XYZ file of C-alpha atoms in Angstrom:
498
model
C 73.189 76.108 100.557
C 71.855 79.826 99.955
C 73.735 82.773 98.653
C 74.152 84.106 101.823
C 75.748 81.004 102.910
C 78.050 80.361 99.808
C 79.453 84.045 98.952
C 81.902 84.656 101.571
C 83.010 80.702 100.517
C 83.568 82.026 97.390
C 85.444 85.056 97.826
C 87.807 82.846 100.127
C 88.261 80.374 97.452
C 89.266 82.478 94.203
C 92.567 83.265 95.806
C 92.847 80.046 97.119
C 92.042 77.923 94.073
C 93.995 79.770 92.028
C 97.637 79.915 94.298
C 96.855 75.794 93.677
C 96.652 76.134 90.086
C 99.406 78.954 89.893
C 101.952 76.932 91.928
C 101.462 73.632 89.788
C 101.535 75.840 86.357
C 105.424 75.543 84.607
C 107.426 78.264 84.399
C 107.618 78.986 80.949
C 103.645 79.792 81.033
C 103.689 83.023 81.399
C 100.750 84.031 79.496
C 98.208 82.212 81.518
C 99.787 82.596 84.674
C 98.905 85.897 84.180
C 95.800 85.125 82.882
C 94.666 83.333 86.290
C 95.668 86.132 88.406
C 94.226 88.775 86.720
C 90.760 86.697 86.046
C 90.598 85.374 90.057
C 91.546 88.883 91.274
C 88.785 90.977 88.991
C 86.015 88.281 90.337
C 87.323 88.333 93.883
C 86.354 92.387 93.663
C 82.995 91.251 91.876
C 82.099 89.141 94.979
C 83.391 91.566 97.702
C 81.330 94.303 95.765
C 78.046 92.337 95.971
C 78.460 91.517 99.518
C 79.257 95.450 100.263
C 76.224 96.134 98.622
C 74.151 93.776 100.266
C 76.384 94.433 104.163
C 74.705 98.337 102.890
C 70.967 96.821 102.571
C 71.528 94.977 105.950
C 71.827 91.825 104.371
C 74.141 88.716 106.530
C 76.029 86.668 104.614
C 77.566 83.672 106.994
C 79.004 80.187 106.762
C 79.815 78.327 110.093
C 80.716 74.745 110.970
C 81.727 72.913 114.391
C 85.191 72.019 113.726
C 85.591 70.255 117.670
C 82.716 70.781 120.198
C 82.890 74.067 121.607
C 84.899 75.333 118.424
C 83.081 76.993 115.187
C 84.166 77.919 111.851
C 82.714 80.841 111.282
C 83.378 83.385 107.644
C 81.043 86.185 107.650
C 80.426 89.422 105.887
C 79.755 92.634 108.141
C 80.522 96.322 107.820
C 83.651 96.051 109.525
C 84.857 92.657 107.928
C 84.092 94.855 103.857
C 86.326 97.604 104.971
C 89.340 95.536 105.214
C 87.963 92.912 102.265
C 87.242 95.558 100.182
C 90.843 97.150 100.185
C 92.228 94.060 99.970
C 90.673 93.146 96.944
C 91.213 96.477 95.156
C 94.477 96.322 95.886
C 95.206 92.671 95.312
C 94.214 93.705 91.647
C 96.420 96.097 91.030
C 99.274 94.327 92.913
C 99.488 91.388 90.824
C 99.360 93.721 87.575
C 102.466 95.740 89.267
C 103.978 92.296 90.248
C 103.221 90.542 86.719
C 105.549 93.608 85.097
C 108.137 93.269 88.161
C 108.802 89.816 87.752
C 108.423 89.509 83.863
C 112.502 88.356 83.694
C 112.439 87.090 86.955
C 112.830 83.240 87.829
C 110.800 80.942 90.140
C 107.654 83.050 89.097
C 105.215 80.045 89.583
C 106.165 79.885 92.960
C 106.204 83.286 93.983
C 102.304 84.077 92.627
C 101.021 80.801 94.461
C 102.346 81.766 97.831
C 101.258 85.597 96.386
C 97.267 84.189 96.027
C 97.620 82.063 99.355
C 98.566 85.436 101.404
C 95.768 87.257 99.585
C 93.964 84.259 100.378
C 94.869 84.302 104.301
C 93.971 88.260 104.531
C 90.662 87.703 102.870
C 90.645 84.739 105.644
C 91.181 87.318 108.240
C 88.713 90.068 107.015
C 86.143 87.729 107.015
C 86.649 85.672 110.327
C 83.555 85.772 112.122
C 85.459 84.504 115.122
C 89.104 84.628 117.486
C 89.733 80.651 116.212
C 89.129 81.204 112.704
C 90.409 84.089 112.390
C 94.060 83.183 114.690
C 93.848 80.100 111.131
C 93.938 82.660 109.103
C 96.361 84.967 111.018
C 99.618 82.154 111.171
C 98.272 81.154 108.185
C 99.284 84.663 106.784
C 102.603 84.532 108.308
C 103.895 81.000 106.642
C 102.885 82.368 103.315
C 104.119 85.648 103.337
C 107.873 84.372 104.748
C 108.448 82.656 101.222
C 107.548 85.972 99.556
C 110.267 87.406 101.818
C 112.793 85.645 101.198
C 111.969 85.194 97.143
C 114.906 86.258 96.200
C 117.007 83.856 98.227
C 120.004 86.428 98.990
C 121.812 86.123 102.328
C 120.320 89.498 103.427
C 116.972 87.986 102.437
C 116.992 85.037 104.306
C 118.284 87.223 107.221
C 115.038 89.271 107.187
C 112.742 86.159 106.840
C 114.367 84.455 110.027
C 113.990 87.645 112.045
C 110.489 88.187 110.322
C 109.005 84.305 111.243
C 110.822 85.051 114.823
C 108.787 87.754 115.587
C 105.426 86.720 114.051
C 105.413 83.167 115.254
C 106.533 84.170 118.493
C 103.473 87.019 118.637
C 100.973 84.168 116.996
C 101.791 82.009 119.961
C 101.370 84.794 122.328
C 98.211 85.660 120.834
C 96.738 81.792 120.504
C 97.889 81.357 124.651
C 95.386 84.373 124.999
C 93.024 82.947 122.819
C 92.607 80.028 124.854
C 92.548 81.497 128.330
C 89.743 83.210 127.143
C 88.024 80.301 125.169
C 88.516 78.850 129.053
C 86.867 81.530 130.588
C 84.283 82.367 128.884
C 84.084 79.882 125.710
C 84.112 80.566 122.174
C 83.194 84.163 121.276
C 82.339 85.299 118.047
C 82.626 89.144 117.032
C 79.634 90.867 118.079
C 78.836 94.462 117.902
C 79.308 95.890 120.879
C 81.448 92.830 122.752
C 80.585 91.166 125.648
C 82.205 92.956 129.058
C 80.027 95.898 129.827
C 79.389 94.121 132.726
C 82.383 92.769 134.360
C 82.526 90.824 136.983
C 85.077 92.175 139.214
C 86.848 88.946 140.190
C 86.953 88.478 136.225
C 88.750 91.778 135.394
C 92.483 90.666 136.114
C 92.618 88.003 133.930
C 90.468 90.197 131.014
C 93.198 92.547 131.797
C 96.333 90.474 131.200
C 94.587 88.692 128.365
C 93.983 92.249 126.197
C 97.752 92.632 126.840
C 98.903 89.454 125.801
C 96.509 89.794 122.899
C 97.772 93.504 121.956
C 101.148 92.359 121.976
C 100.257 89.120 120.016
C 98.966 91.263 117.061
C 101.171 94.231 117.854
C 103.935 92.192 116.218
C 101.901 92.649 112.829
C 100.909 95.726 113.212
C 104.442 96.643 114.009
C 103.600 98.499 117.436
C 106.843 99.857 119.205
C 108.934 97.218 120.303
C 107.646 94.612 117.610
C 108.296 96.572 114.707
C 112.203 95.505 114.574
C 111.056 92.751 111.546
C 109.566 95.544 109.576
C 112.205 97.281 108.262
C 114.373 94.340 107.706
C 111.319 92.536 105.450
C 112.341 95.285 103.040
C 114.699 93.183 100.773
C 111.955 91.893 99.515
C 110.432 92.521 95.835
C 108.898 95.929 95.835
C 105.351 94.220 95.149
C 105.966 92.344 98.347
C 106.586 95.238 100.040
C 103.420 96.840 99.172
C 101.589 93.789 100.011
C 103.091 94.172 103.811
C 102.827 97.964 104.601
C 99.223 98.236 102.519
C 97.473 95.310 102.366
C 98.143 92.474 104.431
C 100.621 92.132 107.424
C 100.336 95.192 109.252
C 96.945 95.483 108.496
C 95.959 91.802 109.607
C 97.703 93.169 113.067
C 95.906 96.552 113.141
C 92.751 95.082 111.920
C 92.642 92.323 114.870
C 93.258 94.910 117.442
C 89.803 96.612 116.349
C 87.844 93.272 116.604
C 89.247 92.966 119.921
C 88.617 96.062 121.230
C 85.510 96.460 119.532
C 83.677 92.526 119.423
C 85.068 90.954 122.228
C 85.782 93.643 124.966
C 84.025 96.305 123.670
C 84.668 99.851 122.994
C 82.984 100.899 126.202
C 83.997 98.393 128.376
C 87.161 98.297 127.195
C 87.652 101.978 128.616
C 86.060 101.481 131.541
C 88.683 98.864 132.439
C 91.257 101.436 131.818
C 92.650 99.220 128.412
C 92.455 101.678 126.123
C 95.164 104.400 127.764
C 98.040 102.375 128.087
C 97.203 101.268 124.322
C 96.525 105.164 123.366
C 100.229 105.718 125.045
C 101.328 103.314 122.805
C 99.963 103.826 119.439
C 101.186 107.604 120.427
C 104.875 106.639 121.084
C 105.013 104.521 117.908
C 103.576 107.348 115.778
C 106.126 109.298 117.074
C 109.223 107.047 116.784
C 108.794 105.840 113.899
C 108.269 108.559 112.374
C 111.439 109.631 113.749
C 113.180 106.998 112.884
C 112.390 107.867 109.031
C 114.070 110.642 109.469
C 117.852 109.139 109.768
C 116.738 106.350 106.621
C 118.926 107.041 103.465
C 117.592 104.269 101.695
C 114.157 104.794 99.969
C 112.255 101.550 101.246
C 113.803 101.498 104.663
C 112.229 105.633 105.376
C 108.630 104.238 103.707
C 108.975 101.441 106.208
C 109.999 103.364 109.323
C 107.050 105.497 108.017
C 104.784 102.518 108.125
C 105.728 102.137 111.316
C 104.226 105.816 112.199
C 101.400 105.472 109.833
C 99.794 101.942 111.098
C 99.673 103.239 114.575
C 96.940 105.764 113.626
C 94.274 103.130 113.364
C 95.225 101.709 116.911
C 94.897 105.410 118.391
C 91.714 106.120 116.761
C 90.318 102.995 118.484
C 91.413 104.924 121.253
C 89.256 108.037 120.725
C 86.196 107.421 122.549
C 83.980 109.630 120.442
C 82.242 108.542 117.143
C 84.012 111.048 114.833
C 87.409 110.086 115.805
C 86.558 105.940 116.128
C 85.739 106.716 112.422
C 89.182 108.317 111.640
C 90.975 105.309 112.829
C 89.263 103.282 111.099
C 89.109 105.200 107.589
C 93.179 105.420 107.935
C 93.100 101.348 107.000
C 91.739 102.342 103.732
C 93.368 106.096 102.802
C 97.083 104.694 104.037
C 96.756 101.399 102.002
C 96.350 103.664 99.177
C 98.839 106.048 99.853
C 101.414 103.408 101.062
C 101.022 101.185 98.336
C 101.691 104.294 95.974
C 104.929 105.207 97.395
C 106.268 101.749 97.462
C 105.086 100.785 93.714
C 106.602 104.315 92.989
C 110.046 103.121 94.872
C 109.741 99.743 93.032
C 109.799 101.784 90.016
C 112.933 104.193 90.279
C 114.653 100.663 91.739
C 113.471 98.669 88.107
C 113.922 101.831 85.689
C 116.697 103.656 87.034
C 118.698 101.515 89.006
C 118.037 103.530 92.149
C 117.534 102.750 96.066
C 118.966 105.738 98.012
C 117.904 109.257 98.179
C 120.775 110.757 97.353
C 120.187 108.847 93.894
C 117.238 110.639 93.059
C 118.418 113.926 91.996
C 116.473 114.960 88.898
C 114.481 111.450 88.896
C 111.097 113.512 88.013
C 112.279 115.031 84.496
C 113.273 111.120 84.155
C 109.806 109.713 85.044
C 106.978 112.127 85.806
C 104.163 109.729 86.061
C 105.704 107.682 88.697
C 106.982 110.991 90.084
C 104.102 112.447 90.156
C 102.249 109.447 92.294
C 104.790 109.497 94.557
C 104.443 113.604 95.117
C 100.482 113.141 95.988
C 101.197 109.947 98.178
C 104.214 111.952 100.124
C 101.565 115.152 100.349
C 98.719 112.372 101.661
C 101.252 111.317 104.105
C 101.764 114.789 105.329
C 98.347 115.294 105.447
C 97.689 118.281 102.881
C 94.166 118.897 101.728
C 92.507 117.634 99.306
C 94.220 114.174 99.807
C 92.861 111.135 101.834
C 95.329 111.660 104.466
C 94.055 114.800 105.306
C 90.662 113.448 105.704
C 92.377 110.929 108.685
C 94.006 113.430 110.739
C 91.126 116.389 110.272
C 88.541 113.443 111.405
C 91.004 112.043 114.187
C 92.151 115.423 115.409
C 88.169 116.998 115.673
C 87.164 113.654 117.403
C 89.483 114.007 119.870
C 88.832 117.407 120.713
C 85.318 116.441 120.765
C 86.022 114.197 123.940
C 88.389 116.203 125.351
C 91.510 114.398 124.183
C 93.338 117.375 123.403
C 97.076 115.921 123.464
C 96.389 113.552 120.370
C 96.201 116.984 118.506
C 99.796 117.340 119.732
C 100.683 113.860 118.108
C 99.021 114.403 114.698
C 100.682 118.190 114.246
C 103.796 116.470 115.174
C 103.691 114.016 113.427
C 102.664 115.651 110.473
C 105.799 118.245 110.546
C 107.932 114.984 110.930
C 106.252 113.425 107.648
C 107.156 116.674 106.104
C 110.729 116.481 106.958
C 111.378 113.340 105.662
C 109.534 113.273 102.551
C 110.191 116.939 101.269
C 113.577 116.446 100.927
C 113.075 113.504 98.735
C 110.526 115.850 96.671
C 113.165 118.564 96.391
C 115.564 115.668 94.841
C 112.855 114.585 92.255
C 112.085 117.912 90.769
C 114.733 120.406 91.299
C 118.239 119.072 92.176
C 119.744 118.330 88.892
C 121.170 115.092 88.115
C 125.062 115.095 88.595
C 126.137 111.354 88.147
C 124.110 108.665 85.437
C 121.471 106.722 87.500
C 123.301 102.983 88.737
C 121.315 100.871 86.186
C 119.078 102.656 83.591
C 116.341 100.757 81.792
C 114.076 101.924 78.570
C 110.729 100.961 77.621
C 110.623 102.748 74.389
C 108.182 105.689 74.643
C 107.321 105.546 78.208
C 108.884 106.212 81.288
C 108.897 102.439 82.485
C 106.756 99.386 81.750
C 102.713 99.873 81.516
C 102.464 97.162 83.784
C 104.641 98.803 86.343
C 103.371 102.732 85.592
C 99.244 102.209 85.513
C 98.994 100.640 89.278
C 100.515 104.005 91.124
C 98.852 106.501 89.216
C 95.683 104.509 89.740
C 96.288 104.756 93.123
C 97.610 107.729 93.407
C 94.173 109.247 91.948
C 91.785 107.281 94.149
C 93.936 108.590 96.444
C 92.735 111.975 95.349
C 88.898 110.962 94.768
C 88.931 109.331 98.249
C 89.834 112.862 100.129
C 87.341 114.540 97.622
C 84.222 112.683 98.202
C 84.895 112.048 101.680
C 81.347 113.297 102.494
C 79.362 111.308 99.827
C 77.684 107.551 100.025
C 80.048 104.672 99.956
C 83.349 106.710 100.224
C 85.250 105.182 102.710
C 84.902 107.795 105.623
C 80.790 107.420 105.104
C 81.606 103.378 105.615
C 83.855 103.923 108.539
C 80.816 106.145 110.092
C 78.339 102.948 109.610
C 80.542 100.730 110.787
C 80.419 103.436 113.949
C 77.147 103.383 113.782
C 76.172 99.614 113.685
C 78.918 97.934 115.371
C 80.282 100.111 118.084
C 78.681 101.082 121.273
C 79.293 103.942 122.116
């Protein structure tokens, strides 16, 4: 086998190998638990860089087998596939350092990092899926790992969530594999291709194309928490904070959002898909959910439950910029999977934090919690102002790119939706910046912790001020090689006709 054969293979495998070895491992071995998941995350990012690299040279890096005739296997490495692979494996990184100081007290730790490297393990799955079967494996394959995560803790109000949360994702997986196979029986197995394969339809062929994008919008809409399929989302929350930034940065919502662009992109076609009329009703959609959730965040008084109704809001910016049928804003949809897995992963390791240090889970708890912890205060202050979508930050960089490509193409209401939206983001986050850093504290926080010098553990401090600073850098060298607005525009440039 060559290289090019053998390195998307590999960057499968590290997570997967090691959530065997992690799950087997006794509890008491803490040291090279830790060990494992630090090592297998640090040379997951070493492969993943070489194959972004090489995806940047115009190198291919595939491995395909015939599972049944008619049926491939297919991982590959393209522009597209290293956006989402490559903020996955960043972030995996400093997840598991966050989660290795979460859980340091914590029992059942064996188990929770192997079913942690098996959902790392089924996003990488997803990113790389150079076709709908393999990559519908890797999608349910997602949801049965990530439901023990949810319900780690084992509470009544945990297992609560995780029934509602398998509900709705099984229920959208089968949707999603009963579209799958219409269209395997239509038209056979497709792999992604840039550009798709309907510009011409034939016109006795376009009512079943039709219902099958809807049954497959809905089937992923349930990850990407599209408006009415978002009801597990804010639920899931119960879970450990690093689970929660594993949903609303890394892997659930983005495995949903991420599926919707390889099916309007590789299998319809950005072009085609218009021309059908698919991409309005969707662009209605993704508006409505930007809106309401966003909304919805507003009423939250609990700090998890307004980052999730905000995830909600946020996730639905990718699906309209697949909607913007100009290059500029295609390419601020698809930089928002990067900027808001850094700025959501942030806020929730910052929320994680107050909830380990301090004891605290509501708002109204907060008052003075930045004199208390400035580092983790601080984070959270640049990821609420990335949110909003204040200049210098990534998040700016989204809706300036969004909003100019849709005035470019004459899409002048989704202005309306970004200024809105961006007024509602301020409503619901300045408040909680106003409790931070100048309401004084009245009552002792619920459950205070001290890590001797610092504000909280290393383990649990380093992650969100990593983030929140390449957070910063990202919006700053938007406009340079290799940021990740200059991928989005060759991912534009290669893979979508337009």
């Amino acid at each position: 086998m060559t290289l090019s054969v053998l390195m998307p293979v590999f960057a499968l495998m590290t997570s997967l190998l090691a959530s065997v070895v992690l799950f087997a491992l006794p509890e008491k071995g803490h040291r090279l638990r830790t060990i494992i998941n630090l090592a297998a995350a640090i040379l997951k990012i070493a492969l993943v860089g070489v194959m972004i690299w090489g995806v940047a040279q115009g190198r291919e890096y595939e491995a395909a087998f015939t599972m049944v005739p008619g049926v491939e296997f297919v991982l590959r490495a393209d522009a597209l596939s290293m956006l989402f692979a490559g903020l996955s494996a960043v972030l995996w990184l400093l997840t598991t350092i966050y989660a290795v100081g979460y859980l340091e007290d914590s029992p059942n730790r064996s188990r929770f990092f192997g079913f942690f490297s098996l959902c790392v393990a089924s996003t990488m799955g997803i990113a790389l899926a150079g076709n709908l079967f393999t990559f519908f494996l890797f999608y349910e394959m997602l949801t049965l790992s990530t439901y023990p995560l949810v319900v780690h803790r084992g509470t009544t109000k945990a297992l609560r969530a995780g029934r509602n949360y398998i509900i709705y994702t099984l229920t959208g997986g089968a949707v999603l594999l009963f579209a799958i196979a219409w269209l395997h029986g239509l038209v056979g197995d497709l792999r992604f291709q840039e550009g798709g394969y309907f510009s011409e339809v034939d016109p006795s062929m376009q009512g079943p194309l039709t219902i099958i994008f809807v049954l497959m919008i809905v089937g992923l809409g349930v990850k990407a928490a599209l408006v009415p399929f978002h009801g597990w989302l804010p639920q899931a929350m119960v879970a450990p904070a690093p689970v929660s930034a594993l949903l609303h940065a890394v892997a659930v919502v983005k495995a949903g959002a991420f599926g919707i662009i390889r099916v309007v992109f590789e299998i319809y076609g950005l072009e085609a898909a218009k021309d059908m009329g698919l991409l309005a009703g969707l662009s209605v959609v993704a508006a409505f959910t930007i809106i309401y959730g966003s909304t919805r965040a507003l009423y939250q008084v609990d700090l998890k439950r307004r980052l999730a109704f905000s995830t909600v809001s946020q996730v639905s910016y990718i699906v309209l910029g697949v909607c913007l049928f100009g290059p500029v804003g295609v390419a601020g949809g698809l930089v928002h999977l990067v900027h808001q897995g850094i700025m959501k992963i942030t806020l929730f390791f910052c929320a994680g934090n107050y909830a380990e240090t301090l004891g605290v889970h509501r708002i109204d708890e907060l008052d003075g919690a930045g004199k208390r912890m400035p580092g983790t205060s601080v984070a959270f202050t640049l990821g609420a102002f990335g949110m909003i979508g204040a200049p210098p930050l990534a998040g700016f960089i989204t809706k300036w790119t969004m909003g100019s490509g849709a005035l470019a193409v004459g899409m002048d209401w989704v202005v309306a939706v970004l200024v809105i939206s961006s007024l509602l983001n301020a409503a619901y986050f300045l408040p909680i910046l106003h409790r931070l850093w100048f309401a004084e504290q009245c009552e002792p926080w619920p459950h205070e912790r001290r890590w001797g010098r610092l504000e909280t553990s290393a383990w649990l401090l380093w992650p969100p001020l990593i983030t929140a600073a390449l957070m910063l850098v990202a919006g700053l060298i938007a406009n340079l090689p290799f940021s990740p607005l200059s991928w989005a525009e060759l991912i534009v440039a290669r893979e979508v006709a337009l």
